[in-house]
Amino acid sequence: MLRKLLVAAVLIASVAIVPTATASPASADIGPCGDSGQWFGPYWWGSVGATNGGIPYGYRNRMVLTADDWYGGHIHQDGNANQMWYMDCIGYDYGQGSRIIQFRLASDPSRCLTAYAAYAGTTLDYCQDDPYSGQAFEQWGIGEAYVDYEGYDVWANAFYSPTYGQCLDVFNGDWWNDTQVIVWDCHFGANQLWY
């Protein structure tokens, strides 16, 4: 009984900290990053929905944000050399209280994950230190463990684009290799959560 109460308390607390997307991304109050220019990582980012998606069929593959040459922004089973990313802070959104970062490809940090339009797929382009370049994302901690991977729970994150007012999303909630990663209206479903 105590365990059920604790779980319920965690779920209630986690709902309260889910950020809300601003109605007009261009009106956000963006300031300097203040991190002295250091990069964080490199990290890989696994898709919650895609990693969990194969479970009914007996598969448990970690599906990770991947870029191959200029073909960027898809998920692929863990093990690809182009799955590591530096997180480069390029601004601070005072309205949301969160840093604005770029995904810099670790194997070529001059290139960043980029979306050219709302509802579009992502690709790679040369990095621009501009929070409205289509390369900027705010990392929002959702506050609840969504994946039990390799024997431990991990915490989910959403990545919000201040350029388009949308979130990084695995197209159609699919879970197989080379599914496109896009930007889409934020709903914080499993295909918009990363760990």
Coordinates of C-alpha atoms in Angstrom, one line a residue:
M1 CA 0.0 0.0 0.0
L2 CA 2.8 2.4 0.9
R3 CA 4.5 1.7 -2.5
K4 CA 1.3 2.6 -4.3
L5 CA 1.0 5.9 -2.4
L6 CA 4.6 6.7 -3.2
V7 CA 4.1 6.0 -6.9
A8 CA 1.0 8.1 -6.9
A9 CA 2.8 11.0 -5.2
V10 CA 5.6 10.8 -7.8
L11 CA 3.1 10.8 -10.6
I12 CA 1.2 13.8 -9.2
A13 CA 4.5 15.7 -8.6
S14 CA 5.8 15.0 -12.1
V15 CA 2.6 16.3 -13.8
A16 CA 3.1 19.6 -12.1
I17 CA 6.6 20.2 -13.6
V18 CA 5.8 19.5 -17.2
P19 CA 6.5 22.8 -19.1
T20 CA 4.0 24.4 -21.3
A21 CA 4.8 25.6 -24.8
T22 CA 4.5 29.3 -25.4
A23 CA 1.8 30.4 -27.8
S24 CA 4.2 32.6 -29.8
P25 CA 7.8 31.3 -29.8
A26 CA 9.1 34.5 -31.4
S27 CA 8.0 36.5 -28.4
A28 CA 10.1 34.5 -25.9
D29 CA 12.5 36.6 -23.8
I30 CA 15.8 35.2 -24.9
G31 CA 19.0 36.2 -23.1
P32 CA 22.7 35.1 -23.1
C33 CA 23.6 31.6 -22.1
G34 CA 26.3 32.5 -19.5
D35 CA 28.1 29.2 -19.6
S36 CA 31.5 30.6 -20.9
G37 CA 31.0 28.7 -24.2
Q38 CA 31.8 25.1 -22.9
W39 CA 30.0 22.2 -24.6
F40 CA 28.4 19.4 -22.6
G41 CA 28.8 15.7 -23.6
P42 CA 29.2 14.0 -25.9
Y43 CA 25.9 12.2 -25.1
W44 CA 23.6 9.9 -27.0
W45 CA 19.8 10.5 -26.8
G46 CA 17.6 7.5 -26.9
S47 CA 13.9 7.7 -27.9
V48 CA 11.6 6.5 -25.2
G49 CA 8.8 5.5 -27.6
A50 CA 11.1 3.8 -30.1
T51 CA 13.1 1.9 -27.4
N52 CA 9.9 0.7 -25.8
G53 CA 8.1 0.1 -29.1
G54 CA 9.5 -3.3 -29.9
I55 CA 8.7 -4.9 -26.5
P56 CA 5.3 -6.4 -27.6
Y57 CA 7.3 -8.2 -30.4
G58 CA 10.1 -9.4 -28.2
Y59 CA 12.7 -6.8 -29.2
R60 CA 14.6 -4.5 -26.8
N61 CA 16.8 -2.2 -28.8
R62 CA 17.9 1.2 -27.7
M63 CA 16.9 3.5 -30.5
V64 CA 19.1 6.6 -30.6
L65 CA 19.1 10.0 -32.4
T66 CA 21.5 9.5 -35.3
A67 CA 23.0 11.5 -38.2
D68 CA 24.9 10.0 -41.1
D69 CA 26.9 12.5 -43.2
W70 CA 24.3 15.2 -44.3
Y71 CA 21.4 12.8 -43.7
G72 CA 20.6 13.8 -40.1
G73 CA 17.7 13.4 -37.7
H74 CA 16.6 9.7 -37.6
I75 CA 16.7 7.0 -35.0
H76 CA 18.9 3.9 -35.3
Q77 CA 19.8 1.0 -33.1
D78 CA 22.6 1.8 -30.7
G79 CA 26.0 1.2 -32.1
N80 CA 26.3 3.8 -34.9
A81 CA 29.4 6.0 -34.8
N82 CA 27.3 9.1 -35.5
Q83 CA 25.0 8.9 -32.4
M84 CA 27.0 11.1 -30.1
W85 CA 26.1 14.8 -29.6
Y86 CA 27.6 17.8 -27.9
M87 CA 25.1 20.0 -26.2
D88 CA 26.1 23.6 -26.9
C89 CA 24.2 26.3 -24.9
I90 CA 23.5 29.3 -27.1
G91 CA 20.9 31.2 -25.1
Y92 CA 18.5 31.3 -22.1
D93 CA 14.7 31.5 -22.3
Y94 CA 13.7 33.5 -19.2
G95 CA 10.0 32.7 -19.8
Q96 CA 10.5 29.0 -19.5
G97 CA 13.6 29.2 -17.2
S98 CA 15.6 26.9 -19.5
R99 CA 18.8 26.9 -21.5
I100 CA 18.6 26.8 -25.3
I101 CA 21.0 24.3 -26.8
Q102 CA 22.2 23.0 -30.1
F103 CA 22.9 19.3 -30.9
R104 CA 26.4 19.4 -32.3
L105 CA 27.4 16.1 -34.0
A106 CA 30.4 14.8 -32.0
S107 CA 32.2 13.4 -35.0
D108 CA 31.9 16.8 -36.8
P109 CA 31.0 19.6 -34.3
S110 CA 30.7 22.2 -37.1
R111 CA 27.3 20.6 -38.0
C112 CA 24.1 20.7 -36.0
L113 CA 20.7 19.1 -36.0
T114 CA 18.5 21.4 -38.0
A115 CA 14.8 21.8 -38.8
Y116 CA 14.0 24.2 -41.7
A117 CA 10.3 24.5 -41.1
A118 CA 7.4 23.6 -38.7
Y119 CA 6.2 20.0 -39.1
A120 CA 9.5 19.2 -41.1
G121 CA 12.1 16.5 -40.8
T122 CA 15.5 17.3 -39.3
T123 CA 18.8 17.2 -41.0
L124 CA 22.4 18.5 -40.5
D125 CA 23.6 21.9 -41.4
Y126 CA 26.5 24.1 -40.4
C127 CA 26.0 25.4 -36.8
Q128 CA 24.7 28.9 -36.3
D129 CA 24.7 30.5 -32.8
D130 CA 21.1 31.8 -33.2
P131 CA 18.2 30.7 -31.0
Y132 CA 15.8 31.1 -34.0
S133 CA 17.9 29.3 -36.6
G134 CA 15.9 26.1 -36.5
Q135 CA 18.9 24.5 -34.6
A136 CA 17.9 25.6 -31.1
F137 CA 16.1 23.4 -28.6
E138 CA 15.2 23.8 -25.0
Q139 CA 15.7 20.7 -22.9
W140 CA 12.7 20.2 -20.6
G141 CA 12.9 17.6 -17.9
I142 CA 9.6 15.8 -17.7
G143 CA 10.2 14.5 -14.2
E144 CA 9.1 10.9 -14.4
A145 CA 10.9 7.6 -15.1
Y146 CA 9.6 6.3 -18.5
V147 CA 12.1 3.6 -19.4
D148 CA 13.5 0.7 -17.5
Y149 CA 16.7 0.2 -19.5
E150 CA 19.5 -2.1 -18.6
G151 CA 18.0 -2.6 -15.1
Y152 CA 17.5 1.0 -14.0
D153 CA 14.9 3.7 -14.5
V154 CA 15.9 6.8 -16.5
W155 CA 14.3 10.2 -16.7
A156 CA 12.6 11.6 -19.8
N157 CA 13.3 14.9 -21.5
A158 CA 11.5 16.8 -24.2
F159 CA 13.3 19.1 -26.6
Y160 CA 11.3 22.2 -27.5
S161 CA 12.1 24.4 -30.5
P162 CA 11.7 28.2 -29.8
T163 CA 11.9 28.7 -33.5
Y164 CA 8.7 26.8 -34.3
G165 CA 7.0 26.3 -30.9
Q166 CA 7.2 22.5 -31.5
C167 CA 9.0 19.5 -30.0
L168 CA 11.5 17.0 -31.4
D169 CA 9.4 14.0 -32.4
V170 CA 9.9 10.5 -33.8
F171 CA 7.7 10.4 -36.9
N172 CA 4.5 8.5 -36.4
G173 CA 5.7 7.0 -33.1
D174 CA 7.6 4.3 -35.2
W175 CA 10.4 2.3 -33.6
W176 CA 12.5 0.8 -36.5
N177 CA 15.9 1.9 -37.9
D178 CA 16.0 5.1 -39.9
T179 CA 12.6 6.5 -38.9
Q180 CA 12.8 10.3 -39.4
V181 CA 13.0 12.7 -36.4
I182 CA 10.8 15.7 -37.0
V183 CA 9.5 18.8 -35.2
W184 CA 5.8 18.5 -34.3
D185 CA 3.2 20.1 -31.9
C186 CA 4.2 19.3 -28.3
H187 CA 2.1 16.6 -26.7
F188 CA 4.8 14.9 -24.6
G189 CA 3.8 11.5 -25.7
A190 CA 6.5 8.7 -25.7
N191 CA 7.6 9.6 -29.3
Q192 CA 8.6 13.1 -28.0
L193 CA 10.5 11.9 -25.0
W194 CA 14.2 11.3 -24.9
Y195 CA 16.6 9.8 -22.3

